[in-house]
Tab-separated table of C-alpha atoms and ligand atoms in Angstrom:
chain	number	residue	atom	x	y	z
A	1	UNK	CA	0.000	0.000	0.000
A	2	UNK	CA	1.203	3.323	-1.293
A	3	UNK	CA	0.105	7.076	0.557
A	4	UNK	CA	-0.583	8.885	-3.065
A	5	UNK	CA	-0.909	12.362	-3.259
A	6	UNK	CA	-2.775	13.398	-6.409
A	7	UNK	CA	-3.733	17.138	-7.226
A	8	UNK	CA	-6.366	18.271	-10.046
A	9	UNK	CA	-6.335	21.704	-11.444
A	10	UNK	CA	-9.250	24.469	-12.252
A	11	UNK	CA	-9.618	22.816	-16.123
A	12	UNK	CA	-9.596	19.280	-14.557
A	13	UNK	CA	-12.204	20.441	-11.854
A	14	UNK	CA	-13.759	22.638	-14.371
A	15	UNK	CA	-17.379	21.552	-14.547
A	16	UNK	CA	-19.576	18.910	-12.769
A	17	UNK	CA	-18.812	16.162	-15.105
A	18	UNK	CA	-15.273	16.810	-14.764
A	19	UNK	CA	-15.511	16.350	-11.128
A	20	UNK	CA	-17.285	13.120	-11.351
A	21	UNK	CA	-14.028	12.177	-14.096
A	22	UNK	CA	-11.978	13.309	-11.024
A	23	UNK	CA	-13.453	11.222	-8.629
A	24	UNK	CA	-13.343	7.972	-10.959
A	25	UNK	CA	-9.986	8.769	-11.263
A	26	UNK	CA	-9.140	9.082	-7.555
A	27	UNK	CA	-11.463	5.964	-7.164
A	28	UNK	CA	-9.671	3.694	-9.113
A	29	UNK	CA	-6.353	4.667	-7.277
A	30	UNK	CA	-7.859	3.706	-3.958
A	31	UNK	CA	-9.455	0.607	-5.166
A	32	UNK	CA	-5.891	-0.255	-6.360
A	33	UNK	CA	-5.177	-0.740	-2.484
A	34	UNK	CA	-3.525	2.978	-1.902
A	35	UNK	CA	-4.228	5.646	0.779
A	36	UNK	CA	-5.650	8.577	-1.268
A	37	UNK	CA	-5.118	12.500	-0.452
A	38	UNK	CA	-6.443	14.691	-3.323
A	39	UNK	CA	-5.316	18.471	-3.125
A	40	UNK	CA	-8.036	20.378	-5.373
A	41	UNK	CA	-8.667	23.993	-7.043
A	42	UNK	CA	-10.909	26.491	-7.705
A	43	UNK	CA	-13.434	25.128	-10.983
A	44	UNK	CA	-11.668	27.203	-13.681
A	45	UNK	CA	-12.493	30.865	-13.998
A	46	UNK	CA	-13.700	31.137	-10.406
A	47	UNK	CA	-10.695	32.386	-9.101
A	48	UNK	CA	-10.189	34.615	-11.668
A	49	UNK	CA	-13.864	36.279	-11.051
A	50	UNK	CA	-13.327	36.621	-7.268
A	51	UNK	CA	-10.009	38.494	-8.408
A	52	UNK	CA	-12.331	40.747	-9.919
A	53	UNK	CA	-14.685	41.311	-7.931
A	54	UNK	CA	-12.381	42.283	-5.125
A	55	UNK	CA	-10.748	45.189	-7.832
A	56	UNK	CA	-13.991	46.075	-8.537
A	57	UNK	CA	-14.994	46.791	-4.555
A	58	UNK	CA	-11.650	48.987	-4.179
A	59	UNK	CA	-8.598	50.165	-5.948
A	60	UNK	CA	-6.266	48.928	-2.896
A	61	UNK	CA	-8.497	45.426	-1.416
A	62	UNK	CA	-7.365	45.103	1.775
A	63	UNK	CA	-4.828	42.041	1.643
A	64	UNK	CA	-6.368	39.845	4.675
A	65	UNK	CA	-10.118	40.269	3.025
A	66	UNK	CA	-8.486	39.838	-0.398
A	67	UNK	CA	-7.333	36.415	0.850
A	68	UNK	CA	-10.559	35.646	2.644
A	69	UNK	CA	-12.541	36.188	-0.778
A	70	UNK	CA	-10.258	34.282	-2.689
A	71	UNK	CA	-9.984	31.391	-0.438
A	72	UNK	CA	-13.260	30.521	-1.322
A	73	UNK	CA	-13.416	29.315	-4.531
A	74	UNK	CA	-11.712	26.180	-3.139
A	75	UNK	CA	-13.868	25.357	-0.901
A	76	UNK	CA	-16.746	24.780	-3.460
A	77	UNK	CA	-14.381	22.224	-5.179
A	78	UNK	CA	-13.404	20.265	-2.430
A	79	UNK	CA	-17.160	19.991	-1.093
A	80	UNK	CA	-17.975	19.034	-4.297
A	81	UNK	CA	-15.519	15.995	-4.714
A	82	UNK	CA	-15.641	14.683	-1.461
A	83	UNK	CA	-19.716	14.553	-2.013
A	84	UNK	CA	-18.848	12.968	-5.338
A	85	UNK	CA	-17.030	9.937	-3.546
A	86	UNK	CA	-19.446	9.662	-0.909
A	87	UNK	CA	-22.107	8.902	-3.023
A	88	UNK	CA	-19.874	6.877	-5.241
A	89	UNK	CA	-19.589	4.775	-1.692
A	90	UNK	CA	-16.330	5.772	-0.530
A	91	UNK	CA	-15.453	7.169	2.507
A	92	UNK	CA	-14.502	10.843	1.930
A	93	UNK	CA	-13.672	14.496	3.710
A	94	UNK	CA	-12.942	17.681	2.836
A	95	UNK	CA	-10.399	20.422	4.683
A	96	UNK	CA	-10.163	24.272	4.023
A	97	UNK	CA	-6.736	24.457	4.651
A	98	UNK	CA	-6.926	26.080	8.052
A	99	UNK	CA	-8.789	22.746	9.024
A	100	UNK	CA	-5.784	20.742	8.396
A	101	UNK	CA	-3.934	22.891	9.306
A	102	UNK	CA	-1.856	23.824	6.731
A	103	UNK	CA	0.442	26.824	8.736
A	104	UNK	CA	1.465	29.861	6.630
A	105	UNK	CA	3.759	33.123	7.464
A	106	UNK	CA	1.454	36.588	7.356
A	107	UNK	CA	2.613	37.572	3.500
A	108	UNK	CA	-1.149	37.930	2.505
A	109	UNK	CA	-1.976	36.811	-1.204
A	110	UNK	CA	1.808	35.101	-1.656
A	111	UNK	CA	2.036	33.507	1.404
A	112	UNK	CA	4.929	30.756	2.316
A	113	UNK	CA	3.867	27.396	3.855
A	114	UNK	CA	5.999	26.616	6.846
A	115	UNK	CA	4.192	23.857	8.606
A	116	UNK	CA	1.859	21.154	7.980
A	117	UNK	CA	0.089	19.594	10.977
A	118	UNK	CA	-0.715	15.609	9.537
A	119	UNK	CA	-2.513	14.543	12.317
A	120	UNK	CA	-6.086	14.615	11.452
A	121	UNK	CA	-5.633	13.617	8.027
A	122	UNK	CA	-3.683	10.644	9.229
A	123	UNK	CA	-6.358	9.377	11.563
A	124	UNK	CA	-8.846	9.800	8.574
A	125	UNK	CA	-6.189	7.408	6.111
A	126	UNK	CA	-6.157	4.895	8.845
A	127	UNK	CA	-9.962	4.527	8.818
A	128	UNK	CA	-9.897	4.506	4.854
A	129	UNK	CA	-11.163	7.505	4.384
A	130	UNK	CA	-10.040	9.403	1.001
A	131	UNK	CA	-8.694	12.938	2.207
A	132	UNK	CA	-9.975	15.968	0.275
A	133	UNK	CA	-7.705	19.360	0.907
A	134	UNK	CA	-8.531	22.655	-0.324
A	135	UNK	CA	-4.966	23.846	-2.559
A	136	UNK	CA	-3.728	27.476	-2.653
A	137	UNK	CA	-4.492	28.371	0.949
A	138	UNK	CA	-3.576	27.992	4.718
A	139	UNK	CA	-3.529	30.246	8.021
A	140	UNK	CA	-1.223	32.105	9.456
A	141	UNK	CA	-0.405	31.546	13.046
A	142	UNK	CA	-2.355	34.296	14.324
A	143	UNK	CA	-5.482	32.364	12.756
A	144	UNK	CA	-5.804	34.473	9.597
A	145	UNK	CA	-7.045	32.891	6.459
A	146	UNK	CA	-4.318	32.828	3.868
A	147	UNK	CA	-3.424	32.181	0.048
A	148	UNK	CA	-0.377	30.927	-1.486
A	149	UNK	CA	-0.585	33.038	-4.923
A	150	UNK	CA	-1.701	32.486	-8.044
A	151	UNK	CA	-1.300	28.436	-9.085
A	152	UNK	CA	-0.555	27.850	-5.202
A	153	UNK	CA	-2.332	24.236	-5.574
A	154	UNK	CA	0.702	22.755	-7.045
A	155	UNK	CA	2.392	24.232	-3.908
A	156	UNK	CA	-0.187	22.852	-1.484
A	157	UNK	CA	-0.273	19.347	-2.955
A	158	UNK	CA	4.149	18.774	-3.318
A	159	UNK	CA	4.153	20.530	0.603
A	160	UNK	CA	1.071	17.984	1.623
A	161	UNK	CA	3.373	14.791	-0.097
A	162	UNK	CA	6.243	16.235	1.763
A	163	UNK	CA	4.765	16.544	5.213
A	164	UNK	CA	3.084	13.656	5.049
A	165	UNK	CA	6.115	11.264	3.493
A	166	UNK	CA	3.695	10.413	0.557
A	167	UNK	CA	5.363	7.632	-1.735
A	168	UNK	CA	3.978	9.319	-5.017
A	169	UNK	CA	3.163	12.759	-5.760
A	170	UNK	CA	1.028	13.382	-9.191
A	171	UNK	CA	0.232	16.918	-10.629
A	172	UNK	CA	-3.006	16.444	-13.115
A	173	UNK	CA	-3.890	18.981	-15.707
A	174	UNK	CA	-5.191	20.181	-18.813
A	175	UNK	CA	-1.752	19.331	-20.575
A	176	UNK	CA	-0.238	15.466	-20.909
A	177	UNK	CA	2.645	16.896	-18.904
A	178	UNK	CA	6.034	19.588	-19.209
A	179	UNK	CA	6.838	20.326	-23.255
A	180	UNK	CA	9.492	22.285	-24.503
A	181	UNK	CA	7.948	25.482	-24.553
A	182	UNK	CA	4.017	26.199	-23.869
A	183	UNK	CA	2.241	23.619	-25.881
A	184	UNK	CA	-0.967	26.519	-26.307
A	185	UNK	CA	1.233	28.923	-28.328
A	186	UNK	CA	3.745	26.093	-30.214
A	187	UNK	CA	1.853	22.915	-31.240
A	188	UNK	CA	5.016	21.571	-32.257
A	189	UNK	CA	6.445	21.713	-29.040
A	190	UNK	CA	7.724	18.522	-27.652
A	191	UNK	CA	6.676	16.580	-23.940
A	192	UNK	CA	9.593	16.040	-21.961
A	193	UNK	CA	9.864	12.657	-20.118
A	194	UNK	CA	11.689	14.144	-17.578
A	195	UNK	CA	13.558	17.311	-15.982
A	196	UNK	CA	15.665	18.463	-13.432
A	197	UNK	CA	14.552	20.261	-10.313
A	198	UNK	CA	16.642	23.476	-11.692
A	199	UNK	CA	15.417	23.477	-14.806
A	200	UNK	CA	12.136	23.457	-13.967
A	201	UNK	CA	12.499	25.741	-11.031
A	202	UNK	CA	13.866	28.543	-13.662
A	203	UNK	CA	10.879	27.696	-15.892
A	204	UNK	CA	8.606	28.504	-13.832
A	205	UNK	CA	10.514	31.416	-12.281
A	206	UNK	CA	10.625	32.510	-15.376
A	207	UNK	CA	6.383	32.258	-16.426
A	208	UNK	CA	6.040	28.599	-17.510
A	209	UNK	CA	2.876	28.580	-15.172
A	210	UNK	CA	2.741	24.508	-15.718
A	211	UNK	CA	4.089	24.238	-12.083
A	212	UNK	CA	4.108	27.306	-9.171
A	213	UNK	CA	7.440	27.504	-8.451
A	214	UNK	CA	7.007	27.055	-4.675
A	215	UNK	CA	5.770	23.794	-5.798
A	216	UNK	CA	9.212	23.103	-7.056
A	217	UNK	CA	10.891	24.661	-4.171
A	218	UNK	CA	9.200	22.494	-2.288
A	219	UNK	CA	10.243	19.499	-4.333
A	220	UNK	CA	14.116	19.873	-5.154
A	221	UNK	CA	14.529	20.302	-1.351
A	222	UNK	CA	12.094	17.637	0.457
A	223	UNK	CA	13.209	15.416	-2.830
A	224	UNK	CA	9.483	13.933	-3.646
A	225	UNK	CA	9.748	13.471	-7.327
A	226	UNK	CA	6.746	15.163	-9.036
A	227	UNK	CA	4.553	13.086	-12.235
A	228	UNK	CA	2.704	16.015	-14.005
A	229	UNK	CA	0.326	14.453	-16.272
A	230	UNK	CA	-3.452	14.904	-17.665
A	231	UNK	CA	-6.631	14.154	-16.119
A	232	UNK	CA	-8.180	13.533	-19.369
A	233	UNK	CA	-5.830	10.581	-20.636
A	234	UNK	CA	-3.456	8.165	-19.237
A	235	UNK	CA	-0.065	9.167	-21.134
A	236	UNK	CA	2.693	9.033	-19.306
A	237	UNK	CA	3.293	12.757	-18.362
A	238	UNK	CA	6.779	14.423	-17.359
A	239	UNK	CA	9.255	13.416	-14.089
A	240	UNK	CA	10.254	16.371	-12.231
A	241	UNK	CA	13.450	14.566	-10.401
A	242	UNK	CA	17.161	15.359	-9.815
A	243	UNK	CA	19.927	15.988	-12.281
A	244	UNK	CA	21.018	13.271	-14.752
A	245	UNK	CA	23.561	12.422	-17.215
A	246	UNK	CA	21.447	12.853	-19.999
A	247	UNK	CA	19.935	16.387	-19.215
A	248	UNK	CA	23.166	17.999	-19.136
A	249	UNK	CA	23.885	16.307	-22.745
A	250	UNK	CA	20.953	18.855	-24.158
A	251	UNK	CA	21.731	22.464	-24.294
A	252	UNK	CA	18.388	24.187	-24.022
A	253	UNK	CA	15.701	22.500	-22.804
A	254	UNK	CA	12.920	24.979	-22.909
A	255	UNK	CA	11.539	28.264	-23.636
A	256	UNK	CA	9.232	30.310	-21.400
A	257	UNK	CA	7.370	33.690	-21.486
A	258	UNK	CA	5.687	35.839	-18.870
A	259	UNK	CA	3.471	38.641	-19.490
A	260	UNK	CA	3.032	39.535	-15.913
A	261	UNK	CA	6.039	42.007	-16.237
A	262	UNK	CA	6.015	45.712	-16.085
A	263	UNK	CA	9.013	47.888	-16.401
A	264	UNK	CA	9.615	51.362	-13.785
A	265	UNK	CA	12.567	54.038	-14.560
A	266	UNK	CA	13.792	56.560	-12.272
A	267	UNK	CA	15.575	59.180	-14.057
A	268	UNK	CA	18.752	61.531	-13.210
A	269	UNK	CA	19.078	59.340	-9.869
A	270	UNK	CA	22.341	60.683	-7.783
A	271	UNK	CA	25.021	58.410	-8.251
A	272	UNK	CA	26.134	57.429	-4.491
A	273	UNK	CA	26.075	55.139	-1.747
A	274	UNK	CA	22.778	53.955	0.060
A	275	UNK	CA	20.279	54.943	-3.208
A	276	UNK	CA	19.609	51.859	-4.527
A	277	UNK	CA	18.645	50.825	-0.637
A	278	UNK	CA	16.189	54.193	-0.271
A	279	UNK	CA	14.181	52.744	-3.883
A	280	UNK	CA	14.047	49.347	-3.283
A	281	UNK	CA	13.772	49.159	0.518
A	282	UNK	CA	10.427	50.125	0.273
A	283	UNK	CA	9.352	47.711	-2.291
A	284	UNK	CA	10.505	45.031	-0.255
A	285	UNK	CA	8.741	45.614	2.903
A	286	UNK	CA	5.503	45.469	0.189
A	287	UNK	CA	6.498	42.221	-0.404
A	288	UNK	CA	7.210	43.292	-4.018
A	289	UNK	CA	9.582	41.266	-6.061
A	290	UNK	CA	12.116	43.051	-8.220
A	291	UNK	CA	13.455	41.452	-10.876
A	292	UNK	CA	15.875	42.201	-13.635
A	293	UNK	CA	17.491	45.380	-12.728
A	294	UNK	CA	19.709	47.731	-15.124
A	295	UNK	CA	21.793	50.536	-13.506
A	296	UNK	CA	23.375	52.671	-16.594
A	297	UNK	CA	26.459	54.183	-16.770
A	298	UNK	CA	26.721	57.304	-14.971
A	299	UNK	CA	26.590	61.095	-16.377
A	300	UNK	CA	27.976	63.570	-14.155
A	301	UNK	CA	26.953	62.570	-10.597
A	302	UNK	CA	23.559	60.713	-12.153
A	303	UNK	CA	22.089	57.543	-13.558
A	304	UNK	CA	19.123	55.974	-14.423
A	305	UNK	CA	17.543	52.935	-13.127
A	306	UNK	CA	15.651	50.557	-15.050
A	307	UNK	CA	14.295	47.714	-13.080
A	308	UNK	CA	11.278	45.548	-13.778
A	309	UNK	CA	8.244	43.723	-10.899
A	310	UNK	CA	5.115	41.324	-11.286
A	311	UNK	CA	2.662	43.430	-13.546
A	312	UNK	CA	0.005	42.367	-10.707
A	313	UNK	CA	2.041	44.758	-8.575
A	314	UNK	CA	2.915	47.538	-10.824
A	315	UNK	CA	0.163	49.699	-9.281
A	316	UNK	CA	0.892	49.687	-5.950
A	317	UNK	CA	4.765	49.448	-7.203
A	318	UNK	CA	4.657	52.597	-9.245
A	319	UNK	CA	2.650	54.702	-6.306
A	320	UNK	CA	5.886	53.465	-3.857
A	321	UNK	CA	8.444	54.109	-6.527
A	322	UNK	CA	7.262	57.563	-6.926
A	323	UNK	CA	7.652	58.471	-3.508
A	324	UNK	CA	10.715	56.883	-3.130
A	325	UNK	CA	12.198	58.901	-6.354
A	326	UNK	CA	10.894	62.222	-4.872
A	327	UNK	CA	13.414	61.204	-1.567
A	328	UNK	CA	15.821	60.743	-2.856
A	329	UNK	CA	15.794	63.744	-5.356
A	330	UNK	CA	15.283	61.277	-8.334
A	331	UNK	CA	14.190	63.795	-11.907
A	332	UNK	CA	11.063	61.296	-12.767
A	333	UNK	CA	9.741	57.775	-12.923
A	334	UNK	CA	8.814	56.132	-16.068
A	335	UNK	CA	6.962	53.218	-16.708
A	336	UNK	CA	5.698	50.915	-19.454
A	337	UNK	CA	3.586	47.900	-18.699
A	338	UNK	CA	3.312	46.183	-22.275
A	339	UNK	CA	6.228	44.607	-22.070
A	340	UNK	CA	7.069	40.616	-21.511
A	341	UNK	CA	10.384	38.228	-20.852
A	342	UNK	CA	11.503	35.535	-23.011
A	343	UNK	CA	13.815	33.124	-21.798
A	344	UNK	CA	15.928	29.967	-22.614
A	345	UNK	CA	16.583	27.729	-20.330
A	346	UNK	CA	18.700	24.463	-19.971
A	347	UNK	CA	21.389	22.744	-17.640
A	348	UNK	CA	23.595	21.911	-20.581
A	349	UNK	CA	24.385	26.020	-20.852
A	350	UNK	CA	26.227	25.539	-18.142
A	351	UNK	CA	29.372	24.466	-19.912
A	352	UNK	CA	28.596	25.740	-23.425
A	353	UNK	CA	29.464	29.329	-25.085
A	354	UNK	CA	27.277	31.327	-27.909
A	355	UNK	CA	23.720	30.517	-26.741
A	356	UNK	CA	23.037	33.820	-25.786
A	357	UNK	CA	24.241	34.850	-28.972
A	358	UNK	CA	22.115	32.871	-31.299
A	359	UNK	CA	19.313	33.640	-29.002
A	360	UNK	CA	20.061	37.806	-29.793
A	361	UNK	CA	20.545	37.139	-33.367
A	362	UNK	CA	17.175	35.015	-33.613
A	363	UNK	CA	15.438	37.420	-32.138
A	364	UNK	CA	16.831	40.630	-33.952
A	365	UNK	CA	16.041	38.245	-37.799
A	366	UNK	CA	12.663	39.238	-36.670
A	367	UNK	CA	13.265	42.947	-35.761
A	368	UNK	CA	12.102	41.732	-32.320
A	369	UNK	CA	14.105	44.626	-30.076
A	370	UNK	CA	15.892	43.908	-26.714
A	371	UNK	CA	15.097	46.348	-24.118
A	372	UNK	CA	16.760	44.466	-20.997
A	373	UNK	CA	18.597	41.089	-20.566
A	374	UNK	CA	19.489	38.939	-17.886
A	375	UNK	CA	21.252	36.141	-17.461
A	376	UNK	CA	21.965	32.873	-14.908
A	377	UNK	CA	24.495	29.916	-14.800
A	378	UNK	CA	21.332	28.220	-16.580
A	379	UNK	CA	18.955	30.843	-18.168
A	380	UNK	CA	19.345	33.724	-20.738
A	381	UNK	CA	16.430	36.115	-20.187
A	382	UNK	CA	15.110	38.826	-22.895
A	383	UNK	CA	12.662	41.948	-22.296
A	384	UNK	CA	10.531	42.690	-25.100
A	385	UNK	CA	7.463	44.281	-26.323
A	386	UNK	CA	4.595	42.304	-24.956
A	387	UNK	CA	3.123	42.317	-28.733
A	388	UNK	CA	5.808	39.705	-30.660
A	389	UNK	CA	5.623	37.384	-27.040
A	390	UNK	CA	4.361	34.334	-29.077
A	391	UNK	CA	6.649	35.229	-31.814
A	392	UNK	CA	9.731	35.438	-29.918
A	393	UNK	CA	8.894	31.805	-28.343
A	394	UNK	CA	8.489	30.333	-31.930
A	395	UNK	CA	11.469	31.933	-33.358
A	396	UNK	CA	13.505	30.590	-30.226
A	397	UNK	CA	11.806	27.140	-30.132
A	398	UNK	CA	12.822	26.635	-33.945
A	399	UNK	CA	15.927	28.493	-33.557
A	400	UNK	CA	17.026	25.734	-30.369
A	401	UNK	CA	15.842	22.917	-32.902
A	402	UNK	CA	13.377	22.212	-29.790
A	403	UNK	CA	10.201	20.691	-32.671
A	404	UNK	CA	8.873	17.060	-32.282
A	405	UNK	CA	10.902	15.058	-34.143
B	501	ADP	P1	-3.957	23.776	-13.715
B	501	ADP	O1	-5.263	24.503	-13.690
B	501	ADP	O2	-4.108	22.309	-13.936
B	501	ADP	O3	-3.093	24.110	-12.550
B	501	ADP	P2	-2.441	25.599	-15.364
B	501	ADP	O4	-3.241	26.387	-16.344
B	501	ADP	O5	-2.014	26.281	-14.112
B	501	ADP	O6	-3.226	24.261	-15.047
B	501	ADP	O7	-1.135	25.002	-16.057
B	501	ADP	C1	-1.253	24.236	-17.244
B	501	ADP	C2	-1.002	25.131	-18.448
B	501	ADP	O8	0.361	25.540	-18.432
B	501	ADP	C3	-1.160	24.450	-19.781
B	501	ADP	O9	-2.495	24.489	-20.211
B	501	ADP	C4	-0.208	25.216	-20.676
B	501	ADP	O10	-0.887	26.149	-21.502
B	501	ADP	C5	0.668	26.013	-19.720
B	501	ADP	N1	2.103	25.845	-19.963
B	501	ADP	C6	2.997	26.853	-20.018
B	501	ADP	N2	4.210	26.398	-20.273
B	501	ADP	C7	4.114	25.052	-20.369
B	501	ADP	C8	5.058	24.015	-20.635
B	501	ADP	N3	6.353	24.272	-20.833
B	501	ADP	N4	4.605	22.733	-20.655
B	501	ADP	C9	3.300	22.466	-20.442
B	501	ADP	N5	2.369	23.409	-20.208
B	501	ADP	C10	2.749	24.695	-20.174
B	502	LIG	N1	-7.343	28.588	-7.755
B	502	LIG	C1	-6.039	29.207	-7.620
B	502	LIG	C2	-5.697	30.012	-8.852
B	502	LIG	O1	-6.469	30.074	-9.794
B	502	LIG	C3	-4.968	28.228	-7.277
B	502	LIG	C4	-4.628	27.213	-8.343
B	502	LIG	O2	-5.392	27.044	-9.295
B	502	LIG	O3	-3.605	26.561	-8.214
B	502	LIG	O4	-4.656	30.632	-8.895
B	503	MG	MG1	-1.890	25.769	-12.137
């Protein structure tokens, strides 16, 4: 007997039918002699509409009700499934994740798990019972509801297998597992049968949205080897796992994109010590991610500073930046949210020259300009207009030779 940990996504979950697909699914697992915990999400869209209706009630949602609204779309799902099962004659439950409880840190709408008490849900194995748990959400330790940001199931289901010492751990989607380069945009694009936790942890750092990278995190350092696969077929899917031989033998192994980018200037900065802290200080205590960040060259006593954060934030970003810039005696702040990162990513980079190269020259046979670029032991990253996104991943994903076959 195996503990399996399998976790469905919005499309999976997406309708009533495709619950009742979930729960033969589950069903036959169990019936194959294994203890069953299913992480779930939101059905498809919902979380997306609570999203909006929280923007629509105020510019600036307060973060703790912003997680409280958003928690909720979960717990239709899981009520859902675990009513499914029951009447299918198994022995089911749900948990909300603060029933678990699945223990967060107070970073409201990105929160990190930190602790997973197993106890009830082990008591509820050991009777038979198939465990239903709400993904994306937890509480923090002073007993406020939390969320885990956006594709935070994948998160709660790989922390759930870790805490709980599952034997498997299975990711089910709308996708037979990890390709190339987003299948949705290249049809060509190839399925991978397996890749390394690095790899995959800069793909989906880098907008491959397959996996949250917490999720992957999570994985590489509690080692449970994640099987993303489909809910709607039974392909083989894709082995997240360690390092091998052969990865390292392939020089880029995908291509990503993100559109949730948006790119903030300050102009005529002062060039001297403790500037860079005053601008970005700020951000931080938000909770606001900075990415790629350019500092020019500077022109007598000044510079500009080009640096880019989550287009989700670029609001609230901008409003800080501003402020920040007017301390520290800053000209203006400039911003531009159409923009969007390409990236190629591989292991094999590691010890090979001229990728980035061929990746500018791909890019500029399609007049595709560069505005920033960044690069990592194992990625080469590219800022672009957002409007030649899917034609920058084509030209790179034919440029890599990355095609089926
Ligand atoms: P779920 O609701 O199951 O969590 P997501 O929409 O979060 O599903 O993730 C699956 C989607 O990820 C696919 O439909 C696909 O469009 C997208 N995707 C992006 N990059 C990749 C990739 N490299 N391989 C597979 N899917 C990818
Ligand atoms: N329902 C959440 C979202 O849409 C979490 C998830 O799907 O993983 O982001
Ligand atoms: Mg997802």
């Amino acid at each position: 007997m195996a503990l399996v940990v399998q976790k469905y996504g919005g499309t999976s979950m997406g309708s009533i039918e495709r619950i009742r697909n979930v729960a033969r699914r589950v069903a036959r697992t169990y019936d194959e002699g294994n203890e069953m915990i299913v992480v779930v999400s939101a059905m498809s869209g919902e979380t997306n509409k609570l999203v909006a209706l929280c923007n629509e009630m105020c510019e600036f949602p307060s973060e703790r009700e912003y997680d409280v609204m958003v928690a909720t779309g979960e717990q239709v799902s899981i009520a859902l499934l675990a009513m499914c099962l029951e009447s299918m004659g198994y022995k089911a439950k749900s948990y909300m994740g603060f029933q678990v409880p699945i223990i967060t840190d107070s970073a409201f709408s990105k929160a990190r798990i930190e602790e997973i008490d197993g106890t009830r849900i082990r008591e509820d194995l050991k009777k038979g019972t198939i465990v239903v748990v709400a993904g994306f959400q937890g509480i923090d330790r002073d007993g406020n509801l939390t969320t885990l940001g956006r594709g935070g199931s994948d998160t709660s289901a790989v922390a759930v297998a870790a805490g709980l010492n599952a034997d498997v751990c299975e990711i089910y989607t709308d996708v037979d597992g990890i390709y190339t380069t987003d299948p949705r945009i290249v049809p060509e694009a190839s399925k991978m049968d397996k890749v390394s936790y690095d790899e995959m942890l800069e793909m989906a750092s880098l907008g491959s949205k397959v996996l949250q990278i917490r999720s992957v995190e999570f994985a590489k350092k509690y080692g449970v080897v994640v099987h993303v696969r489909s809910s709607f077929n039974d392909n083989p899917g894709t082995l997240v796992t360690k390092e091998d031989a052969d990865m390292e033998a392939v020089l880029v192994s995908g291509i990503t994109h993100d559109k949730n980018e948006a790119k903030i200037s300050v102009m005529r900065v002062p060039d001297k010590p403790g500037i860079a802290a005053q601008l970005f200080s700020p951000l931080s205590e938000a909770n606001i991610t900075v990415d790629m960040i350019i500092q020019n060259v500077s022109h007598e006593g000044f510079t500009d500073l080009t640096f880019t954060v989550p287009r989700t934030d670029f609001k609230k970003a901008l409003k800080i930046v501003e402020d920040a810039a007017a301390r520290v005696g800053a000209a203006g702040v400039d911003s531009n949210e159409t923009i969007a990162k390409v990236s190629i990513v591989g292991v094999g980079m590691r010890s090979h020259s001229g990728v980035a190269s061929k990746m500018f020259a791909a890019l500029s046979a399609e007049g595709i300009n560069i505005q920033m670029i960044s690069t990592s032991e194992i990625k080469v990253s590219c800022v672009i207009d957002d409007k030649y996104t899917e034609l920058a991943v084509r030209v790179l994903h034919s440029a890599f030779g990355l095609a089926k076959g």
